[in-house]
């Protein structure tokens, strides 16, 4: 099984930056799509960003131009650089690694709080 561990969340003022990291370990035998979801209480889960095995990326419209996803395959790690943070970015951010069957492995989440 694959385990994902996120880090890098915290408290930041609007306009600030954070970098989230997610490291995968366990039964990893190939590259997979990875990315980040976020969810705030009372809101639907939102796909923030994803990165393919060839490092092509997709972003939610709400974060385009502000967030950058990247991966270090040697470290089995995906990053989310978050700049120009807004209060509406406040959420728990979950890293995922897509399985071949379409299901995802998930991390435990890391909290991001952006104050006005």
Short mmCIF file of the N, C-alpha and C atoms (twelve columns), coordinates in Angstrom:
data_MODEL
# 
_entry.id   MODEL 
# 
loop_
_atom_site.group_PDB 
_atom_site.id 
_atom_site.type_symbol 
_atom_site.label_atom_id 
_atom_site.label_alt_id 
_atom_site.label_comp_id 
_atom_site.label_asym_id 
_atom_site.label_seq_id 
_atom_site.Cartn_x 
_atom_site.Cartn_y 
_atom_site.Cartn_z 
_atom_site.pdbx_PDB_model_num 
ATOM 1   N N  . UNK A 1   0.841   -1.194 0.000   1 
ATOM 2   C CA . UNK A 1   0.000   0.000  0.000   1 
ATOM 3   C C  . UNK A 1   0.880   1.249  0.000   1 
ATOM 4   N N  . UNK A 2   0.296   2.335  -0.448  1 
ATOM 5   C CA . UNK A 2   0.996   3.600  -0.523  1 
ATOM 6   C C  . UNK A 2   0.542   4.486  0.625   1 
ATOM 7   N N  . UNK A 3   1.498   5.145  1.228   1 
ATOM 8   C CA . UNK A 3   1.207   6.126  2.257   1 
ATOM 9   C C  . UNK A 3   1.654   7.497  1.771   1 
ATOM 10  N N  . UNK A 4   0.852   8.499  2.060   1 
ATOM 11  C CA . UNK A 4   1.152   9.868  1.675   1 
ATOM 12  C C  . UNK A 4   1.186   10.733 2.917   1 
ATOM 13  N N  . UNK A 5   2.206   11.535 3.031   1 
ATOM 14  C CA . UNK A 5   2.352   12.412 4.174   1 
ATOM 15  C C  . UNK A 5   2.543   13.835 3.684   1 
ATOM 16  N N  . UNK A 6   1.631   14.707 4.077   1 
ATOM 17  C CA . UNK A 6   1.700   16.113 3.705   1 
ATOM 18  C C  . UNK A 6   2.352   16.927 4.812   1 
ATOM 19  N N  . UNK A 7   2.922   18.029 4.405   1 
ATOM 20  C CA . UNK A 7   3.474   18.968 5.359   1 
ATOM 21  C C  . UNK A 7   3.494   20.349 4.722   1 
ATOM 22  N N  . UNK A 8   3.700   21.355 5.535   1 
ATOM 23  C CA . UNK A 8   3.875   22.704 5.029   1 
ATOM 24  C C  . UNK A 8   2.720   23.647 5.272   1 
ATOM 25  N N  . UNK A 9   1.611   23.127 5.759   1 
ATOM 26  C CA . UNK A 9   0.489   23.997 6.046   1 
ATOM 27  C C  . UNK A 9   0.760   24.871 7.251   1 
ATOM 28  N N  . UNK A 10  -0.115  25.821 7.452   1 
ATOM 29  C CA . UNK A 10  0.037   26.711 8.584   1 
ATOM 30  C C  . UNK A 10  -0.821  27.942 8.446   1 
ATOM 31  N N  . UNK A 11  -0.478  28.927 9.239   1 
ATOM 32  C CA . UNK A 11  -1.180  30.200 9.248   1 
ATOM 33  C C  . UNK A 11  -0.371  31.230 8.474   1 
ATOM 34  N N  . UNK A 12  -1.053  31.973 7.646   1 
ATOM 35  C CA . UNK A 12  -0.377  32.990 6.856   1 
ATOM 36  C C  . UNK A 12  -1.342  34.132 6.582   1 
ATOM 37  N N  . UNK A 13  -0.807  35.312 6.465   1 
ATOM 38  C CA . UNK A 13  -1.625  36.464 6.119   1 
ATOM 39  C C  . UNK A 13  -1.904  36.495 4.624   1 
ATOM 40  N N  . UNK A 14  -3.001  37.112 4.276   1 
ATOM 41  C CA . UNK A 14  -3.323  37.293 2.870   1 
ATOM 42  C C  . UNK A 14  -2.154  37.936 2.141   1 
ATOM 43  N N  . UNK A 15  -1.871  37.407 0.969   1 
ATOM 44  C CA . UNK A 15  -0.740  37.871 0.198   1 
ATOM 45  C C  . UNK A 15  0.528   37.090 0.439   1 
ATOM 46  N N  . UNK A 16  0.531   36.272 1.464   1 
ATOM 47  C CA . UNK A 16  1.699   35.489 1.785   1 
ATOM 48  C C  . UNK A 16  1.794   34.215 0.969   1 
ATOM 49  N N  . UNK A 17  2.791   33.415 1.306   1 
ATOM 50  C CA . UNK A 17  3.073   32.194 0.561   1 
ATOM 51  C C  . UNK A 17  3.296   31.017 1.490   1 
ATOM 52  N N  . UNK A 18  2.985   29.852 0.989   1 
ATOM 53  C CA . UNK A 18  3.285   28.596 1.647   1 
ATOM 54  C C  . UNK A 18  3.669   27.582 0.584   1 
ATOM 55  N N  . UNK A 19  4.469   26.623 0.970   1 
ATOM 56  C CA . UNK A 19  4.759   25.511 0.091   1 
ATOM 57  C C  . UNK A 19  4.387   24.214 0.785   1 
ATOM 58  N N  . UNK A 20  3.477   23.490 0.180   1 
ATOM 59  C CA . UNK A 20  3.071   22.196 0.684   1 
ATOM 60  C C  . UNK A 20  3.904   21.103 0.036   1 
ATOM 61  N N  . UNK A 21  4.197   20.089 0.816   1 
ATOM 62  C CA . UNK A 21  4.932   18.944 0.315   1 
ATOM 63  C C  . UNK A 21  4.154   17.679 0.610   1 
ATOM 64  N N  . UNK A 22  4.270   16.723 -0.262  1 
ATOM 65  C CA . UNK A 22  3.634   15.427 -0.076  1 
ATOM 66  C C  . UNK A 22  4.594   14.353 -0.545  1 
ATOM 67  N N  . UNK A 23  4.950   13.488 0.353   1 
ATOM 68  C CA . UNK A 23  5.877   12.412 0.036   1 
ATOM 69  C C  . UNK A 23  5.163   11.070 0.099   1 
ATOM 70  N N  . UNK A 24  5.322   10.302 -0.949  1 
ATOM 71  C CA . UNK A 24  4.720   8.976  -1.028  1 
ATOM 72  C C  . UNK A 24  5.741   7.914  -0.656  1 
ATOM 73  N N  . UNK A 25  5.267   6.905  0.021   1 
ATOM 74  C CA . UNK A 25  6.119   5.782  0.378   1 
ATOM 75  C C  . UNK A 25  5.299   4.505  0.342   1 
ATOM 76  N N  . UNK A 26  5.984   3.397  0.392   1 
ATOM 77  C CA . UNK A 26  5.310   2.117  0.364   1 
ATOM 78  C C  . UNK A 26  5.496   1.411  -0.959  1 
ATOM 79  N N  . UNK A 27  4.443   0.777  -1.417  1 
ATOM 80  C CA . UNK A 27  4.500   -0.045 -2.624  1 
ATOM 81  C C  . UNK A 27  4.379   0.818  -3.874  1 
ATOM 82  N N  . UNK A 28  5.435   1.535  -4.157  1 
ATOM 83  C CA . UNK A 28  5.480   2.413  -5.315  1 
ATOM 84  C C  . UNK A 28  6.359   1.773  -6.376  1 
ATOM 85  N N  . UNK A 29  5.750   1.436  -7.483  1 
ATOM 86  C CA . UNK A 29  6.473   0.773  -8.559  1 
ATOM 87  C C  . UNK A 29  6.406   1.518  -9.876  1 
ATOM 88  N N  . UNK A 30  5.677   2.611  -9.903  1 
ATOM 89  C CA . UNK A 30  5.544   3.381  -11.117 1 
ATOM 90  C C  . UNK A 30  5.129   4.804  -10.781 1 
ATOM 91  N N  . UNK A 31  5.274   5.682  -11.760 1 
ATOM 92  C CA . UNK A 31  4.789   7.039  -11.602 1 
ATOM 93  C C  . UNK A 31  3.282   7.073  -11.784 1 
ATOM 94  N N  . UNK A 32  2.640   7.921  -11.034 1 
ATOM 95  C CA . UNK A 32  1.200   8.102  -11.126 1 
ATOM 96  C C  . UNK A 32  0.871   9.582  -11.092 1 
ATOM 97  N N  . UNK A 33  -0.329  9.878  -11.571 1 
ATOM 98  C CA . UNK A 33  -0.836  11.231 -11.401 1 
ATOM 99  C C  . UNK A 33  -0.924  11.540 -9.908  1 
ATOM 100 N N  . UNK A 34  -0.495  12.711 -9.538  1 
ATOM 101 C CA . UNK A 34  -0.613  13.168 -8.164  1 
ATOM 102 C C  . UNK A 34  -1.157  14.583 -8.165  1 
ATOM 103 N N  . UNK A 35  -1.636  14.993 -7.024  1 
ATOM 104 C CA . UNK A 35  -2.152  16.344 -6.948  1 
ATOM 105 C C  . UNK A 35  -2.681  16.680 -5.580  1 
ATOM 106 N N  . UNK A 36  -3.448  17.743 -5.564  1 
ATOM 107 C CA . UNK A 36  -3.970  18.283 -4.316  1 
ATOM 108 C C  . UNK A 36  -5.437  18.620 -4.440  1 
ATOM 109 N N  . UNK A 37  -6.207  18.179 -3.474  1 
ATOM 110 C CA . UNK A 37  -7.564  18.632 -3.248  1 
ATOM 111 C C  . UNK A 37  -7.573  19.521 -2.012  1 
ATOM 112 N N  . UNK A 38  -8.614  20.289 -1.898  1 
ATOM 113 C CA . UNK A 38  -8.820  21.029 -0.673  1 
ATOM 114 C C  . UNK A 38  -10.300 21.010 -0.318  1 
ATOM 115 N N  . UNK A 39  -10.560 21.140 0.961   1 
ATOM 116 C CA . UNK A 39  -11.929 21.153 1.427   1 
ATOM 117 C C  . UNK A 39  -12.046 22.024 2.662   1 
ATOM 118 N N  . UNK A 40  -12.963 22.935 2.601   1 
ATOM 119 C CA . UNK A 40  -13.298 23.757 3.746   1 
ATOM 120 C C  . UNK A 40  -14.609 23.268 4.327   1 
ATOM 121 N N  . UNK A 41  -14.821 23.451 5.627   1 
ATOM 122 C CA . UNK A 41  -16.078 23.016 6.235   1 
ATOM 123 C C  . UNK A 41  -17.278 23.613 5.520   1 
ATOM 124 N N  . UNK A 42  -18.231 22.759 5.208   1 
ATOM 125 C CA . UNK A 42  -19.438 23.207 4.540   1 
ATOM 126 C C  . UNK A 42  -19.315 23.394 3.049   1 
ATOM 127 N N  . UNK A 43  -18.156 23.117 2.506   1 
ATOM 128 C CA . UNK A 43  -17.949 23.266 1.071   1 
ATOM 129 C C  . UNK A 43  -17.565 21.940 0.440   1 
ATOM 130 N N  . UNK A 44  -17.824 21.844 -0.839  1 
ATOM 131 C CA . UNK A 44  -17.440 20.646 -1.578  1 
ATOM 132 C C  . UNK A 44  -15.934 20.573 -1.753  1 
ATOM 133 N N  . UNK A 45  -15.466 19.360 -1.850  1 
ATOM 134 C CA . UNK A 45  -14.073 19.151 -2.153  1 
ATOM 135 C C  . UNK A 45  -13.752 19.721 -3.522  1 
ATOM 136 N N  . UNK A 46  -12.630 20.371 -3.621  1 
ATOM 137 C CA . UNK A 46  -12.219 21.019 -4.851  1 
ATOM 138 C C  . UNK A 46  -10.852 20.514 -5.270  1 
ATOM 139 N N  . UNK A 47  -10.744 20.138 -6.522  1 
ATOM 140 C CA . UNK A 47  -9.435  19.784 -7.058  1 
ATOM 141 C C  . UNK A 47  -8.660  21.064 -7.312  1 
ATOM 142 N N  . UNK A 48  -7.546  21.195 -6.645  1 
ATOM 143 C CA . UNK A 48  -6.735  22.397 -6.747  1 
ATOM 144 C C  . UNK A 48  -5.759  22.302 -7.907  1 
ATOM 145 N N  . UNK A 49  -5.042  21.203 -7.971  1 
ATOM 146 C CA . UNK A 49  -4.016  21.042 -8.982  1 
ATOM 147 C C  . UNK A 49  -3.664  19.580 -9.119  1 
ATOM 148 N N  . UNK A 50  -3.232  19.210 -10.302 1 
ATOM 149 C CA . UNK A 50  -2.757  17.863 -10.539 1 
ATOM 150 C C  . UNK A 50  -1.556  17.917 -11.462 1 
ATOM 151 N N  . UNK A 51  -0.774  16.876 -11.402 1 
ATOM 152 C CA . UNK A 51  0.402   16.792 -12.251 1 
ATOM 153 C C  . UNK A 51  0.525   15.367 -12.758 1 
ATOM 154 N N  . UNK A 52  0.711   15.236 -14.046 1 
ATOM 155 C CA . UNK A 52  0.747   13.931 -14.679 1 
ATOM 156 C C  . UNK A 52  2.119   13.302 -14.556 1 
ATOM 157 N N  . UNK A 53  2.206   12.076 -15.059 1 
ATOM 158 C CA . UNK A 53  3.487   11.387 -15.055 1 
ATOM 159 C C  . UNK A 53  4.514   12.072 -15.943 1 
ATOM 160 N N  . UNK A 54  4.050   12.831 -16.911 1 
ATOM 161 C CA . UNK A 54  4.932   13.589 -17.784 1 
ATOM 162 C C  . UNK A 54  5.076   15.041 -17.340 1 
ATOM 163 N N  . UNK A 55  4.550   15.338 -16.163 1 
ATOM 164 C CA . UNK A 55  4.652   16.657 -15.537 1 
ATOM 165 C C  . UNK A 55  3.810   17.727 -16.194 1 
ATOM 166 N N  . UNK A 56  2.816   17.323 -16.963 1 
ATOM 167 C CA . UNK A 56  1.832   18.304 -17.384 1 
ATOM 168 C C  . UNK A 56  0.921   18.608 -16.202 1 
ATOM 169 N N  . UNK A 57  0.411   19.816 -16.162 1 
ATOM 170 C CA . UNK A 57  -0.309  20.269 -14.973 1 
ATOM 171 C C  . UNK A 57  -1.690  20.795 -15.304 1 
ATOM 172 N N  . UNK A 58  -2.550  20.734 -14.313 1 
ATOM 173 C CA . UNK A 58  -3.875  21.322 -14.381 1 
ATOM 174 C C  . UNK A 58  -4.149  22.045 -13.079 1 
ATOM 175 N N  . UNK A 59  -4.867  23.151 -13.194 1 
ATOM 176 C CA . UNK A 59  -5.176  23.962 -12.029 1 
ATOM 177 C C  . UNK A 59  -6.634  24.372 -12.036 1 
ATOM 178 N N  . UNK A 60  -7.175  24.481 -10.848 1 
ATOM 179 C CA . UNK A 60  -8.475  25.102 -10.720 1 
ATOM 180 C C  . UNK A 60  -8.369  26.567 -11.127 1 
ATOM 181 N N  . UNK A 61  -9.429  27.070 -11.730 1 
ATOM 182 C CA . UNK A 61  -9.410  28.466 -12.150 1 
ATOM 183 C C  . UNK A 61  -9.131  29.412 -10.988 1 
ATOM 184 N N  . UNK A 62  -9.571  29.029 -9.818  1 
ATOM 185 C CA . UNK A 62  -9.425  29.893 -8.661  1 
ATOM 186 C C  . UNK A 62  -7.981  30.067 -8.209  1 
ATOM 187 N N  . UNK A 63  -7.091  29.192 -8.657  1 
ATOM 188 C CA . UNK A 63  -5.704  29.272 -8.211  1 
ATOM 189 C C  . UNK A 63  -4.721  29.505 -9.344  1 
ATOM 190 N N  . UNK A 64  -5.202  29.540 -10.566 1 
ATOM 191 C CA . UNK A 64  -4.310  29.748 -11.700 1 
ATOM 192 C C  . UNK A 64  -3.550  31.059 -11.559 1 
ATOM 193 N N  . UNK A 65  -2.273  30.983 -11.840 1 
ATOM 194 C CA . UNK A 65  -1.427  32.155 -11.732 1 
ATOM 195 C C  . UNK A 65  -0.878  32.392 -10.348 1 
ATOM 196 N N  . UNK A 66  -1.403  31.680 -9.364  1 
ATOM 197 C CA . UNK A 66  -0.941  31.850 -7.991  1 
ATOM 198 C C  . UNK A 66  -0.271  30.599 -7.435  1 
ATOM 199 N N  . UNK A 67  -0.773  29.441 -7.828  1 
ATOM 200 C CA . UNK A 67  -0.244  28.176 -7.328  1 
ATOM 201 C C  . UNK A 67  0.550   27.471 -8.417  1 
ATOM 202 N N  . UNK A 68  1.557   26.739 -8.001  1 
ATOM 203 C CA . UNK A 68  2.354   25.944 -8.917  1 
ATOM 204 C C  . UNK A 68  2.574   24.562 -8.325  1 
ATOM 205 N N  . UNK A 69  2.215   23.546 -9.086  1 
ATOM 206 C CA . UNK A 69  2.447   22.181 -8.657  1 
ATOM 207 C C  . UNK A 69  3.671   21.637 -9.387  1 
ATOM 208 N N  . UNK A 70  4.454   20.862 -8.690  1 
ATOM 209 C CA . UNK A 70  5.633   20.256 -9.278  1 
ATOM 210 C C  . UNK A 70  5.882   18.914 -8.604  1 
ATOM 211 N N  . UNK A 71  6.756   18.142 -9.188  1 
ATOM 212 C CA . UNK A 71  7.073   16.855 -8.584  1 
ATOM 213 C C  . UNK A 71  8.548   16.546 -8.718  1 
ATOM 214 N N  . UNK A 72  9.033   15.811 -7.757  1 
ATOM 215 C CA . UNK A 72  10.388  15.305 -7.754  1 
ATOM 216 C C  . UNK A 72  10.260  13.792 -7.709  1 
ATOM 217 N N  . UNK A 73  10.385  13.178 -8.858  1 
ATOM 218 C CA . UNK A 73  10.138  11.748 -8.942  1 
ATOM 219 C C  . UNK A 73  11.156  10.924 -8.156  1 
ATOM 220 N N  . UNK A 74  12.371  11.408 -8.088  1 
ATOM 221 C CA . UNK A 74  13.394  10.693 -7.338  1 
ATOM 222 C C  . UNK A 74  13.051  10.626 -5.860  1 
ATOM 223 N N  . UNK A 75  12.329  11.625 -5.383  1 
ATOM 224 C CA . UNK A 75  11.947  11.681 -3.981  1 
ATOM 225 C C  . UNK A 75  10.507  11.243 -3.744  1 
ATOM 226 N N  . UNK A 76  9.805   10.880 -4.809  1 
ATOM 227 C CA . UNK A 76  8.386   10.530 -4.712  1 
ATOM 228 C C  . UNK A 76  7.601   11.617 -3.994  1 
ATOM 229 N N  . UNK A 77  7.879   12.831 -4.374  1 
ATOM 230 C CA . UNK A 77  7.315   13.983 -3.687  1 
ATOM 231 C C  . UNK A 77  6.662   14.935 -4.674  1 
ATOM 232 N N  . UNK A 78  5.532   15.458 -4.285  1 
ATOM 233 C CA . UNK A 78  4.860   16.493 -5.048  1 
ATOM 234 C C  . UNK A 78  4.755   17.731 -4.171  1 
ATOM 235 N N  . UNK A 79  4.884   18.884 -4.794  1 
ATOM 236 C CA . UNK A 79  4.856   20.144 -4.081  1 
ATOM 237 C C  . UNK A 79  3.727   21.012 -4.601  1 
ATOM 238 N N  . UNK A 80  3.268   21.875 -3.754  1 
ATOM 239 C CA . UNK A 80  2.330   22.901 -4.164  1 
ATOM 240 C C  . UNK A 80  2.819   24.228 -3.603  1 
ATOM 241 N N  . UNK A 81  3.362   25.035 -4.479  1 
ATOM 242 C CA . UNK A 81  3.784   26.369 -4.098  1 
ATOM 243 C C  . UNK A 81  2.591   27.298 -4.209  1 
ATOM 244 N N  . UNK A 82  2.236   27.923 -3.120  1 
ATOM 245 C CA . UNK A 82  1.050   28.764 -3.064  1 
ATOM 246 C C  . UNK A 82  1.479   30.192 -2.773  1 
ATOM 247 N N  . UNK A 83  1.264   31.049 -3.728  1 
ATOM 248 C CA . UNK A 83  1.605   32.454 -3.594  1 
ATOM 249 C C  . UNK A 83  0.339   33.303 -3.626  1 
ATOM 250 N N  . UNK A 84  0.489   34.530 -3.181  1 
ATOM 251 C CA . UNK A 84  -0.633  35.475 -3.177  1 
ATOM 252 C C  . UNK A 84  -1.871  34.865 -2.557  1 
ATOM 253 N N  . UNK A 85  -1.694  34.270 -1.411  1 
ATOM 254 C CA . UNK A 85  -2.790  33.555 -0.769  1 
ATOM 255 C C  . UNK A 85  -3.914  34.497 -0.371  1 
ATOM 256 N N  . UNK A 86  -5.114  33.974 -0.478  1 
ATOM 257 C CA . UNK A 86  -6.325  34.709 -0.159  1 
ATOM 258 C C  . UNK A 86  -7.075  33.992 0.952   1 
ATOM 259 N N  . UNK A 87  -7.894  34.709 1.697   1 
ATOM 260 C CA . UNK A 87  -8.671  34.044 2.747   1 
ATOM 261 C C  . UNK A 87  -9.498  32.877 2.220   1 
ATOM 262 N N  . UNK A 88  -9.982  32.969 1.005   1 
ATOM 263 C CA . UNK A 88  -10.775 31.887 0.442   1 
ATOM 264 C C  . UNK A 88  -9.960  30.638 0.123   1 
ATOM 265 N N  . UNK A 89  -8.646  30.725 0.243   1 
ATOM 266 C CA . UNK A 89  -7.807  29.544 0.105   1 
ATOM 267 C C  . UNK A 89  -7.772  28.709 1.379   1 
ATOM 268 N N  . UNK A 90  -8.334  29.222 2.441   1 
ATOM 269 C CA . UNK A 90  -8.351  28.500 3.706   1 
ATOM 270 C C  . UNK A 90  -9.083  27.176 3.555   1 
ATOM 271 N N  . UNK A 91  -8.418  26.112 3.910   1 
ATOM 272 C CA . UNK A 91  -8.986  24.771 3.770   1 
ATOM 273 C C  . UNK A 91  -7.989  23.760 4.299   1 
ATOM 274 N N  . UNK A 92  -8.446  22.534 4.373   1 
ATOM 275 C CA . UNK A 92  -7.534  21.423 4.574   1 
ATOM 276 C C  . UNK A 92  -7.134  20.925 3.192   1 
ATOM 277 N N  . UNK A 93  -5.861  20.823 2.976   1 
ATOM 278 C CA . UNK A 93  -5.338  20.400 1.694   1 
ATOM 279 C C  . UNK A 93  -4.897  18.949 1.779   1 
ATOM 280 N N  . UNK A 94  -5.399  18.155 0.847   1 
ATOM 281 C CA . UNK A 94  -5.119  16.731 0.822   1 
ATOM 282 C C  . UNK A 94  -4.339  16.366 -0.423  1 
ATOM 283 N N  . UNK A 95  -3.267  15.689 -0.229  1 
ATOM 284 C CA . UNK A 95  -2.497  15.146 -1.333  1 
ATOM 285 C C  . UNK A 95  -3.113  13.827 -1.777  1 
ATOM 286 N N  . UNK A 96  -3.066  13.569 -3.070  1 
ATOM 287 C CA . UNK A 96  -3.527  12.280 -3.561  1 
ATOM 288 C C  . UNK A 96  -2.582  11.735 -4.620  1 
ATOM 289 N N  . UNK A 97  -2.617  10.453 -4.733  1 
ATOM 290 C CA . UNK A 97  -1.883  9.742  -5.768  1 
ATOM 291 C C  . UNK A 97  -2.868  8.811  -6.448  1 
ATOM 292 N N  . UNK A 98  -3.057  8.984  -7.723  1 
ATOM 293 C CA . UNK A 98  -4.068  8.234  -8.452  1 
ATOM 294 C C  . UNK A 98  -3.615  6.813  -8.738  1 
ATOM 295 N N  . UNK A 99  -4.521  5.884  -8.520  1 
ATOM 296 C CA . UNK A 99  -4.259  4.488  -8.828  1 
ATOM 297 C C  . UNK A 99  -4.738  4.163  -10.230 1 
ATOM 298 N N  . UNK A 100 -4.275  3.057  -10.743 1 
ATOM 299 C CA . UNK A 100 -4.661  2.635  -12.080 1 
ATOM 300 C C  . UNK A 100 -6.144  2.334  -12.184 1 
ATOM 301 N N  . UNK A 101 -6.756  1.915  -11.092 1 
ATOM 302 C CA . UNK A 101 -8.180  1.621  -11.098 1 
ATOM 303 C C  . UNK A 101 -9.042  2.870  -10.938 1 
ATOM 304 N N  . UNK A 102 -8.418  4.018  -10.859 1 
ATOM 305 C CA . UNK A 102 -9.137  5.267  -10.746 1 
ATOM 306 C C  . UNK A 102 -9.336  5.767  -9.334  1 
ATOM 307 N N  . UNK A 103 -9.124  4.915  -8.357  1 
ATOM 308 C CA . UNK A 103 -9.212  5.342  -6.970  1 
ATOM 309 C C  . UNK A 103 -7.933  6.072  -6.581  1 
ATOM 310 N N  . UNK A 104 -8.001  6.760  -5.481  1 
ATOM 311 C CA . UNK A 104 -6.872  7.561  -5.027  1 
ATOM 312 C C  . UNK A 104 -6.391  7.131  -3.654  1 
ATOM 313 N N  . UNK A 105 -5.095  7.203  -3.474  1 
ATOM 314 C CA . UNK A 105 -4.529  7.193  -2.136  1 
ATOM 315 C C  . UNK A 105 -4.533  8.624  -1.623  1 
ATOM 316 N N  . UNK A 106 -4.794  8.771  -0.351  1 
ATOM 317 C CA . UNK A 106 -4.906  10.090 0.253   1 
ATOM 318 C C  . UNK A 106 -3.988  10.243 1.439   1 
ATOM 319 N N  . UNK A 107 -3.524  11.451 1.616   1 
ATOM 320 C CA . UNK A 107 -2.819  11.789 2.826   1 
ATOM 321 C C  . UNK A 107 -3.787  12.198 3.914   1 
ATOM 322 N N  . UNK A 108 -3.237  12.551 5.050   1 
ATOM 323 C CA . UNK A 108 -4.066  12.918 6.194   1 
ATOM 324 C C  . UNK A 108 -4.535  14.367 6.139   1 
ATOM 325 N N  . UNK A 109 -3.947  15.135 5.275   1 
ATOM 326 C CA . UNK A 109 -4.307  16.528 5.123   1 
ATOM 327 C C  . UNK A 109 -3.411  17.449 5.919   1 
ATOM 328 N N  . UNK A 110 -3.269  18.646 5.419   1 
ATOM 329 C CA . UNK A 110 -2.548  19.688 6.131   1 
ATOM 330 C C  . UNK A 110 -3.368  20.969 6.051   1 
ATOM 331 N N  . UNK A 111 -3.508  21.634 7.177   1 
ATOM 332 C CA . UNK A 111 -4.384  22.791 7.257   1 
ATOM 333 C C  . UNK A 111 -3.680  24.054 6.785   1 
ATOM 334 N N  . UNK A 112 -4.400  24.802 5.990   1 
ATOM 335 C CA . UNK A 112 -3.937  26.107 5.535   1 
ATOM 336 C C  . UNK A 112 -4.975  27.137 5.946   1 
ATOM 337 N N  . UNK A 113 -4.536  28.110 6.694   1 
ATOM 338 C CA . UNK A 113 -5.417  29.184 7.127   1 
ATOM 339 C C  . UNK A 113 -4.825  30.511 6.695   1 
ATOM 340 N N  . UNK A 114 -5.602  31.262 5.962   1 
ATOM 341 C CA . UNK A 114 -5.168  32.558 5.458   1 
ATOM 342 C C  . UNK A 114 -6.013  33.634 6.116   1 
ATOM 343 N N  . UNK A 115 -5.375  34.491 6.850   1 
ATOM 344 C CA . UNK A 115 -6.074  35.559 7.540   1 
ATOM 345 C C  . UNK A 115 -6.112  36.817 6.679   1 
ATOM 346 N N  . UNK A 116 -7.147  37.624 6.840   1 
ATOM 347 C CA . UNK A 116 -7.246  38.850 6.057   1 
ATOM 348 C C  . UNK A 116 -6.116  39.821 6.338   1 
# 
